[in-house]
Amino acid sequence: MLEVSNLEVVYKDVVLVLRGVSLEAPERSIVALLGANGAGKTTTARAITGLLDVHEGDVTKGSIRFAGRDITRMLPSERVRMGISQVMEGRRIFAEMTVDENLAAGAYINRDRNASRKSYDRVMALFPTLADRRTQVAGYMSGGEQQVLAIARALMQSPKLVILDEPSLGLAPRLVELIAEVIVEINRQGTAVLLIEQNAHMALSIANHGYVMENGKVVMEGVAEKLLADEDVQEFYLGLRAGERKSFREVKHYKRRKRWLS
Amino acid sequence: MEILAQAEYSQLAGTIVSGLSLGTIYALLAMGFVIIFKATQVVNFAHGALATLGAFITAGVAVELNFPGRFLDLPPLLGWSISVVTALVLSALMGILLERVFLRPMVGEDLFSVAIVTLGMNVILMTIVTDYIGPDPRSMADPWGDASVDLGFVIIAHTEIAQFLVAAALVVLVGVFFRSRTGIAMRATAFDQEAARAQGVNVGAIFAIAWAIGAVLATVGGIFGSVYPRRIGVFPDTAFLVFRAFPAIILGGLDSVKGAVVGGLSVGLAEAAAGSYLNHPLFGTGFSGIVPYLVMMIVLFIRPYGIFGTAEVRRV
């Protein structure tokens, strides 16, 4: 459904951030996009949703196709209408507005009241915690609730694809679990998910397919279980390595050994 | 003794009425300014020009064009209302045009640079207005003239009654607007432009709407600032009204619509009170003119971001 091919993105005309990224998110799938800080994950998300211009970024090469159409140069609002919704990093809820108003802002593209009402009911059924807090000012809610609200806001657009940018950021382990359950449930109801995460364990445990990014490139991809079992992914993203603790100098040493960079 | 007390009572009532009537004008101007600032992050120094030009357009429609009077023979109030609504539509279009031409290219630029652009816009608009108005004021041709009602203890001009009703209606309308689909999108845009775009909000359209609303509110303020008992018509210096509405904006908080209303009314009341009570020779004449700024300074000493302003709002 979503096909990103050979995408190159430059910030402020000089900073090359993505150097030929290709990835795919088929219908009804959960695709994980992993990588360290600055690898280009968020930039990939911005290119897909069309929010690069705010950051003075520009797609210089490659293309993004969604549902059979080239959307590389489309307006963000048109992409939302086509069914791509984004849950931005850091939640970015409208903190001064109530929960209901946040959801109404999410349903902005929906001119039809009945359709809005329907997605509202669906979202409330999906997230009972929000139903209890409909008139609360969103900024006063806990981090987990805010993240749930951010996801709910995106779902108000009845998207075909949701891009979640670091939904587990800054949340306690139990809440990370909750978010993971939410993602699985959304997917079960028929929405494809592109999950951008640093928490590789959580992401790969629920994803079908995974991509690993580094320095603006996809350096590894594969079926989620396979990635989860991969030695390098385990070492660099899951922090698992049988036995000994390492000093930082040794970490550097190991970094040189990464197979995909040779 | 009895008579004296009654005179004092009547002076107080008179002060309150003229204070509120002045205050509603400030509140209308301040509301427009705040809506533009909130939604688009533009500090609009051309707001006075918008008010003047708006009032001037109204005079043009009602008198020069004589619309709709030249086609239909309507009762004066209805005819004039149609003229005003026509003028408001034109003002809204003017606001949209100004935003599109002068400010859209400045999106993402420094707050200060954008403010300077609006100063330039002010010069252009004021030049147009002074050139066309000339030295003579243009009458608003409102149906009320200098008629007034005597309630016994206080005399209220018909224009003032109209002004209270219209201002109250506009405040309610603005409140309702901010709960509508577009209004919520505007608040979302004001809070976080990027996140609003991620919801599919067309931020450019929101800017245009904010400028249209700002221009309409400025025009209404300009019209009421140009009729009895304040003026006999639009002068180029109607723009100075906004200088005195500015303390109201700062006082209420640069980004709060509620603050604009409260600030406008309190500045108006303070000015009127100073005008009728501070008549000691020590203060000299025209002391009431600086009272808005004094009130603003005192409030800013206590609450640097205004009464309802958000603390992290950028200062200019």
Tab-separated table of N, CA, C and O in Angstrom, chain A residues 93-184:
chain	number	residue	atom	x	y	z
A	93	ILE	N	-0.066	16.610	21.520
A	93	ILE	CA	-1.492	16.848	21.658
A	93	ILE	C	-1.716	18.342	21.863
A	93	ILE	O	-0.776	19.073	22.190
A	94	PHE	N	-2.934	18.804	21.668
A	94	PHE	CA	-3.234	20.214	21.889
A	94	PHE	C	-3.537	20.384	23.374
A	94	PHE	O	-4.674	20.228	23.812
A	95	ALA	N	-2.498	20.706	24.124
A	95	ALA	CA	-2.561	20.621	25.584
A	95	ALA	C	-3.596	21.556	26.202
A	95	ALA	O	-4.127	21.265	27.263
A	96	GLU	N	-3.888	22.672	25.520
A	96	GLU	CA	-4.824	23.632	26.115
A	96	GLU	C	-6.281	23.242	25.886
A	96	GLU	O	-7.178	23.844	26.453
A	97	MET	N	-6.497	22.268	25.016
A	97	MET	CA	-7.877	21.916	24.680
A	97	MET	C	-8.283	20.639	25.435
A	97	MET	O	-7.443	19.890	25.901
A	98	THR	N	-9.591	20.423	25.495
A	98	THR	CA	-10.065	19.226	26.190
A	98	THR	C	-9.872	17.999	25.292
A	98	THR	O	-9.548	18.126	24.113
A	99	VAL	N	-10.080	16.837	25.889
A	99	VAL	CA	-9.947	15.588	25.148
A	99	VAL	C	-10.885	15.588	23.942
A	99	VAL	O	-10.488	15.283	22.813
A	100	ASP	N	-12.137	15.978	24.177
A	100	ASP	CA	-13.115	15.999	23.088
A	100	ASP	C	-12.690	16.946	21.967
A	100	ASP	O	-12.844	16.633	20.790
A	101	GLU	N	-12.159	18.106	22.357
A	101	GLU	CA	-11.744	19.078	21.342
A	101	GLU	C	-10.537	18.578	20.557
A	101	GLU	O	-10.431	18.791	19.348
A	102	ASN	N	-9.634	17.879	21.253
A	102	ASN	CA	-8.504	17.273	20.553
A	102	ASN	C	-8.995	16.299	19.496
A	102	ASN	O	-8.499	16.289	18.366
A	103	LEU	N	-9.989	15.488	19.884
A	103	LEU	CA	-10.517	14.505	18.940
A	103	LEU	C	-11.242	15.209	17.794
A	103	LEU	O	-11.153	14.786	16.642
A	104	ALA	N	-11.935	16.309	18.124
A	104	ALA	CA	-12.615	17.062	17.066
A	104	ALA	C	-11.591	17.634	16.093
A	104	ALA	O	-11.811	17.647	14.878
A	105	ALA	N	-10.461	18.113	16.623
A	105	ALA	CA	-9.406	18.626	15.742
A	105	ALA	C	-8.891	17.496	14.855
A	105	ALA	O	-8.593	17.697	13.675
A	106	GLY	N	-8.813	16.282	15.427
A	106	GLY	CA	-8.368	15.140	14.640
A	106	GLY	C	-9.331	14.824	13.518
A	106	GLY	O	-8.938	14.393	12.442
A	107	ALA	N	-10.618	15.083	13.769
A	107	ALA	CA	-11.643	14.752	12.769
A	107	ALA	C	-11.853	15.894	11.791
A	107	ALA	O	-12.842	15.913	11.061
A	108	TYR	N	-10.944	16.869	11.776
A	108	TYR	CA	-11.143	18.069	10.967
A	108	TYR	C	-11.473	17.766	9.509
A	108	TYR	O	-12.337	18.402	8.917
A	109	ILE	N	-10.784	16.785	8.925
A	109	ILE	CA	-11.000	16.515	7.503
A	109	ILE	C	-12.386	15.930	7.223
A	109	ILE	O	-12.829	15.891	6.087
A	110	ASN	N	-13.025	15.466	8.288
A	110	ASN	CA	-14.330	14.847	8.138
A	110	ASN	C	-15.433	15.887	8.186
A	110	ASN	O	-15.821	16.338	9.248
A	111	ARG	N	-15.933	16.305	7.034
A	111	ARG	CA	-16.992	17.303	7.049
A	111	ARG	C	-18.335	16.692	7.451
A	111	ARG	O	-19.204	17.359	7.968
A	112	ASP	N	-18.426	15.408	7.195
A	112	ASP	CA	-19.677	14.711	7.438
A	112	ASP	C	-19.821	14.394	8.924
A	112	ASP	O	-18.998	13.701	9.508
A	113	ARG	N	-20.870	14.940	9.551
A	113	ARG	CA	-21.022	14.775	10.995
A	113	ARG	C	-21.220	13.327	11.406
A	113	ARG	O	-20.706	12.883	12.416
A	114	ASN	N	-21.984	12.602	10.615
A	114	ASN	CA	-22.254	11.214	10.963
A	114	ASN	C	-20.983	10.388	10.976
A	114	ASN	O	-20.769	9.584	11.872
A	115	ALA	N	-20.146	10.637	9.977
A	115	ALA	CA	-18.894	9.897	9.900
A	115	ALA	C	-18.005	10.232	11.092
A	115	ALA	O	-17.388	9.340	11.693
A	116	SER	N	-17.965	11.515	11.476
A	116	SER	CA	-17.169	11.906	12.642
A	116	SER	C	-17.679	11.216	13.883
A	116	SER	O	-16.924	10.717	14.705
A	117	ARG	N	-19.006	11.215	13.995
A	117	ARG	CA	-19.650	10.604	15.153
A	117	ARG	C	-19.259	9.127	15.252
A	117	ARG	O	-18.943	8.613	16.307
A	118	LYS	N	-19.247	8.482	14.091
A	118	LYS	CA	-18.914	7.060	14.038
A	118	LYS	C	-17.483	6.819	14.503
A	118	LYS	O	-17.230	5.956	15.336
A	119	SER	N	-16.544	7.600	13.951
A	119	SER	CA	-15.157	7.362	14.374
A	119	SER	C	-14.971	7.741	15.840
A	119	SER	O	-14.182	7.126	16.543
A	120	TYR	N	-15.755	8.740	16.301
A	120	TYR	CA	-15.677	9.114	17.704
A	120	TYR	C	-16.110	7.941	18.593
A	120	TYR	O	-15.432	7.585	19.556
A	121	ASP	N	-17.234	7.331	18.233
A	121	ASP	CA	-17.724	6.196	19.026
A	121	ASP	C	-16.731	5.042	18.999
A	121	ASP	O	-16.483	4.384	20.006
A	122	ARG	N	-16.159	4.828	17.827
A	122	ARG	CA	-15.203	3.728	17.691
A	122	ARG	C	-13.993	3.973	18.591
A	122	ARG	O	-13.536	3.084	19.314
A	123	VAL	N	-13.487	5.222	18.570
A	123	VAL	CA	-12.322	5.563	19.368
A	123	VAL	C	-12.622	5.428	20.855
A	123	VAL	O	-11.823	4.926	21.639
A	124	MET	N	-13.837	5.852	21.246
A	124	MET	CA	-14.201	5.780	22.657
A	124	MET	C	-14.346	4.331	23.116
A	124	MET	O	-14.018	3.990	24.252
A	125	ALA	N	-14.836	3.477	22.208
A	125	ALA	CA	-14.951	2.064	22.559
A	125	ALA	C	-13.562	1.444	22.689
A	125	ALA	O	-13.315	0.580	23.533
A	126	LEU	N	-12.657	1.926	21.857
A	126	LEU	CA	-11.296	1.384	21.843
A	126	LEU	C	-10.518	1.834	23.081
A	126	LEU	O	-9.709	1.084	23.628
A	127	PHE	N	-10.749	3.070	23.497
A	127	PHE	CA	-9.987	3.612	24.636
A	127	PHE	C	-10.929	4.083	25.743
A	127	PHE	O	-11.233	5.268	25.857
A	128	PRO	N	-11.379	3.153	26.587
A	128	PRO	CA	-12.315	3.535	27.651
A	128	PRO	C	-11.718	4.583	28.594
A	128	PRO	O	-12.459	5.371	29.185
A	129	THR	N	-10.391	4.615	28.744
A	129	THR	CA	-9.796	5.618	29.640
A	129	THR	C	-10.136	7.031	29.174
A	129	THR	O	-10.310	7.931	29.990
A	130	LEU	N	-10.204	7.221	27.853
A	130	LEU	CA	-10.507	8.562	27.343
A	130	LEU	C	-11.968	8.913	27.575
A	130	LEU	O	-12.316	10.066	27.811
A	131	ALA	N	-12.822	7.892	27.518
A	131	ALA	CA	-14.249	8.141	27.698
A	131	ALA	C	-14.531	8.751	29.058
A	131	ALA	O	-15.448	9.563	29.211
A	132	ASP	N	-13.712	8.395	30.052
A	132	ASP	CA	-13.913	8.969	31.390
A	132	ASP	C	-13.395	10.392	31.489
A	132	ASP	O	-13.624	11.080	32.474
A	133	ARG	N	-12.616	10.821	30.520
A	133	ARG	CA	-11.945	12.112	30.657
A	133	ARG	C	-12.284	13.075	29.544
A	133	ARG	O	-11.508	13.968	29.215
A	134	ARG	N	-13.463	12.910	28.986
A	134	ARG	CA	-13.791	13.664	27.774
A	134	ARG	C	-13.656	15.165	27.907
A	134	ARG	O	-13.252	15.845	26.988
A	135	THR	N	-13.997	15.709	29.091
A	135	THR	CA	-13.967	17.165	29.222
A	135	THR	C	-12.714	17.647	29.950
A	135	THR	O	-12.593	18.822	30.267
A	136	GLN	N	-11.777	16.743	30.184
A	136	GLN	CA	-10.558	17.166	30.866
A	136	GLN	C	-9.618	17.889	29.891
A	136	GLN	O	-9.535	17.554	28.711
A	137	VAL	N	-8.913	18.877	30.415
A	137	VAL	CA	-7.910	19.559	29.600
A	137	VAL	C	-6.749	18.595	29.385
A	137	VAL	O	-6.195	18.032	30.330
A	138	ALA	N	-6.418	18.384	28.101
A	138	ALA	CA	-5.507	17.305	27.740
A	138	ALA	C	-4.122	17.437	28.369
A	138	ALA	O	-3.490	16.443	28.705
A	139	GLY	N	-3.666	18.657	28.563
A	139	GLY	CA	-2.325	18.868	29.090
A	139	GLY	C	-2.145	18.362	30.513
A	139	GLY	O	-1.029	18.133	30.958
A	140	TYR	N	-3.263	18.185	31.228
A	140	TYR	CA	-3.149	17.738	32.613
A	140	TYR	C	-3.168	16.226	32.757
A	140	TYR	O	-3.123	15.704	33.851
A	141	MET	N	-3.248	15.500	31.641
A	141	MET	CA	-3.300	14.047	31.747
A	141	MET	C	-1.887	13.473	31.848
A	141	MET	O	-0.907	14.136	31.545
A	142	SER	N	-1.795	12.215	32.249
A	142	SER	CA	-0.488	11.578	32.377
A	142	SER	C	0.084	11.298	30.992
A	142	SER	O	-0.620	11.329	29.982
A	143	GLY	N	1.385	11.018	30.966
A	143	GLY	CA	2.059	10.774	29.691
A	143	GLY	C	1.421	9.656	28.887
A	143	GLY	O	1.218	9.771	27.685
A	144	GLY	N	1.062	8.569	29.575
A	144	GLY	CA	0.459	7.437	28.882
A	144	GLY	C	-0.884	7.808	28.280
A	144	GLY	O	-1.188	7.480	27.139
A	145	GLU	N	-1.679	8.547	29.077
A	145	GLU	CA	-2.993	8.960	28.581
A	145	GLU	C	-2.850	9.906	27.395
A	145	GLU	O	-3.621	9.854	26.434
A	146	GLN	N	-1.836	10.774	27.472
A	146	GLN	CA	-1.616	11.702	26.356
A	146	GLN	C	-1.244	10.947	25.082
A	146	GLN	O	-1.681	11.288	23.993
A	147	GLN	N	-0.429	9.900	25.252
A	147	GLN	CA	-0.053	9.109	24.083
A	147	GLN	C	-1.275	8.413	23.499
A	147	GLN	O	-1.463	8.382	22.276
A	148	VAL	N	-2.108	7.883	24.385
A	148	VAL	CA	-3.341	7.236	23.923
A	148	VAL	C	-4.202	8.261	23.186
A	148	VAL	O	-4.757	7.983	22.123
A	149	LEU	N	-4.270	9.471	23.731
A	149	LEU	CA	-5.063	10.526	23.082
A	149	LEU	C	-4.495	10.858	21.703
A	149	LEU	O	-5.246	11.027	20.739
A	150	ALA	N	-3.168	10.929	21.618
A	150	ALA	CA	-2.548	11.240	20.327
A	150	ALA	C	-2.898	10.170	19.297
A	150	ALA	O	-3.197	10.477	18.134
A	151	ILE	N	-2.889	8.902	19.730
A	151	ILE	CA	-3.244	7.816	18.808
A	151	ILE	C	-4.728	7.911	18.446
A	151	ILE	O	-5.115	7.804	17.281
A	152	ALA	N	-5.557	8.180	19.469
A	152	ALA	CA	-6.996	8.289	19.225
A	152	ALA	C	-7.292	9.416	18.243
A	152	ALA	O	-8.132	9.288	17.355
A	153	ARG	N	-6.566	10.533	18.394
A	153	ARG	CA	-6.764	11.677	17.516
A	153	ARG	C	-6.479	11.290	16.060
A	153	ARG	O	-7.214	11.663	15.148
A	154	ALA	N	-5.401	10.514	15.875
A	154	ALA	CA	-5.074	10.074	14.516
A	154	ALA	C	-6.151	9.133	13.983
A	154	ALA	O	-6.513	9.179	12.810
A	155	LEU	N	-6.705	8.285	14.871
A	155	LEU	CA	-7.719	7.325	14.422
A	155	LEU	C	-9.020	8.010	14.031
A	155	LEU	O	-9.836	7.441	13.302
A	156	MET	N	-9.240	9.229	14.518
A	156	MET	CA	-10.442	9.973	14.143
A	156	MET	C	-10.484	10.197	12.636
A	156	MET	O	-11.524	10.482	12.065
A	157	GLN	N	-9.338	10.117	11.997
A	157	GLN	CA	-9.300	10.321	10.541
A	157	GLN	C	-9.595	9.034	9.771
A	157	GLN	O	-9.454	9.006	8.555
A	158	SER	N	-9.974	7.975	10.489
A	158	SER	CA	-10.207	6.655	9.899
A	158	SER	C	-9.146	6.309	8.854
A	158	SER	O	-9.462	6.094	7.683
A	159	PRO	N	-7.891	6.272	9.274
A	159	PRO	CA	-6.811	6.094	8.306
A	159	PRO	C	-6.679	4.664	7.808
A	159	PRO	O	-7.167	3.729	8.451
A	160	LYS	N	-6.023	4.539	6.652
A	160	LYS	CA	-5.671	3.212	6.166
A	160	LYS	C	-4.295	2.837	6.688
A	160	LYS	O	-3.967	1.668	6.822
A	161	LEU	N	-3.483	3.876	6.934
A	161	LEU	CA	-2.128	3.658	7.459
A	161	LEU	C	-1.865	4.663	8.571
A	161	LEU	O	-2.100	5.859	8.395
A	162	VAL	N	-1.406	4.166	9.710
A	162	VAL	CA	-1.013	5.066	10.797
A	162	VAL	C	0.486	4.998	10.960
A	162	VAL	O	1.056	3.916	11.028
A	163	ILE	N	1.119	6.150	10.988
A	163	ILE	CA	2.551	6.190	11.264
A	163	ILE	C	2.714	6.612	12.715
A	163	ILE	O	2.276	7.697	13.101
A	164	LEU	N	3.297	5.742	13.511
A	164	LEU	CA	3.493	6.060	14.927
A	164	LEU	C	4.970	6.356	15.148
A	164	LEU	O	5.815	5.487	14.928
A	165	ASP	N	5.258	7.582	15.577
A	165	ASP	CA	6.658	7.954	15.775
A	165	ASP	C	6.979	7.897	17.268
A	165	ASP	O	6.509	8.724	18.038
A	166	GLU	N	7.746	6.908	17.649
A	166	GLU	CA	8.197	6.721	19.032
A	166	GLU	C	7.054	6.784	20.051
A	166	GLU	O	7.089	7.596	20.973
A	167	PRO	N	6.045	5.938	19.893
A	167	PRO	CA	4.943	6.013	20.851
A	167	PRO	C	5.341	5.604	22.265
A	167	PRO	O	4.663	5.959	23.217
A	168	SER	N	6.440	4.875	22.424
A	168	SER	CA	6.792	4.404	23.767
A	168	SER	C	7.727	5.370	24.480
A	168	SER	O	8.109	5.146	25.623
A	169	LEU	N	8.091	6.452	23.803
A	169	LEU	CA	9.075	7.386	24.351
A	169	LEU	C	8.621	7.932	25.700
A	169	LEU	O	7.547	8.509	25.830
A	170	GLY	N	9.460	7.742	26.707
A	170	GLY	CA	9.203	8.335	28.008
A	170	GLY	C	8.091	7.680	28.804
A	170	GLY	O	7.586	8.274	29.736
A	171	LEU	N	7.700	6.483	28.413
A	171	LEU	CA	6.623	5.827	29.158
A	171	LEU	C	7.185	4.685	30.012
A	171	LEU	O	8.171	4.050	29.660
A	172	ALA	N	6.504	4.430	31.121
A	172	ALA	CA	6.900	3.330	31.992
A	172	ALA	C	6.637	2.006	31.280
A	172	ALA	O	5.759	1.924	30.417
A	173	PRO	N	7.414	0.955	31.627
A	173	PRO	CA	7.287	-0.340	30.936
A	173	PRO	C	5.858	-0.854	30.827
A	173	PRO	O	5.467	-1.382	29.782
A	174	ARG	N	5.072	-0.668	31.892
A	174	ARG	CA	3.693	-1.164	31.819
A	174	ARG	C	2.885	-0.437	30.760
A	174	ARG	O	2.048	-1.009	30.080
A	175	LEU	N	3.158	0.878	30.653
A	175	LEU	CA	2.441	1.669	29.650
A	175	LEU	C	2.912	1.320	28.249
A	175	LEU	O	2.120	1.326	27.304
A	176	VAL	N	4.205	0.994	28.125
A	176	VAL	CA	4.700	0.562	26.818
A	176	VAL	C	3.924	-0.671	26.376
A	176	VAL	O	3.497	-0.781	25.226
A	177	GLU	N	3.711	-1.570	27.318
A	177	GLU	CA	2.930	-2.776	27.024
A	177	GLU	C	1.517	-2.415	26.559
A	177	GLU	O	1.003	-2.964	25.589
A	178	LEU	N	0.924	-1.454	27.293
A	178	LEU	CA	-0.425	-1.012	26.945
A	178	LEU	C	-0.459	-0.460	25.522
A	178	LEU	O	-1.342	-0.804	24.726
A	179	ILE	N	0.537	0.387	25.194
A	179	ILE	CA	0.591	0.977	23.852
A	179	ILE	C	0.739	-0.133	22.806
A	179	ILE	O	0.084	-0.105	21.754
A	180	ALA	N	1.561	-1.126	23.121
A	180	ALA	CA	1.751	-2.233	22.183
A	180	ALA	C	0.419	-2.950	21.934
A	180	ALA	O	0.068	-3.253	20.787
A	181	GLU	N	-0.339	-3.155	23.012
A	181	GLU	CA	-1.644	-3.809	22.857
A	181	GLU	C	-2.573	-2.972	21.980
A	181	GLU	O	-3.292	-3.488	21.125
A	182	VAL	N	-2.522	-1.650	22.230
A	182	VAL	CA	-3.353	-0.743	21.442
A	182	VAL	C	-3.012	-0.861	19.964
A	182	VAL	O	-3.896	-0.954	19.108
A	183	ILE	N	-1.715	-0.886	19.665
A	183	ILE	CA	-1.288	-0.961	18.267
A	183	ILE	C	-1.780	-2.248	17.622
A	183	ILE	O	-2.305	-2.247	16.504
A	184	VAL	N	-1.644	-3.349	18.353
A	184	VAL	CA	-2.103	-4.638	17.818
A	184	VAL	C	-3.602	-4.592	17.542
A	184	VAL	O	-4.076	-5.060	16.501
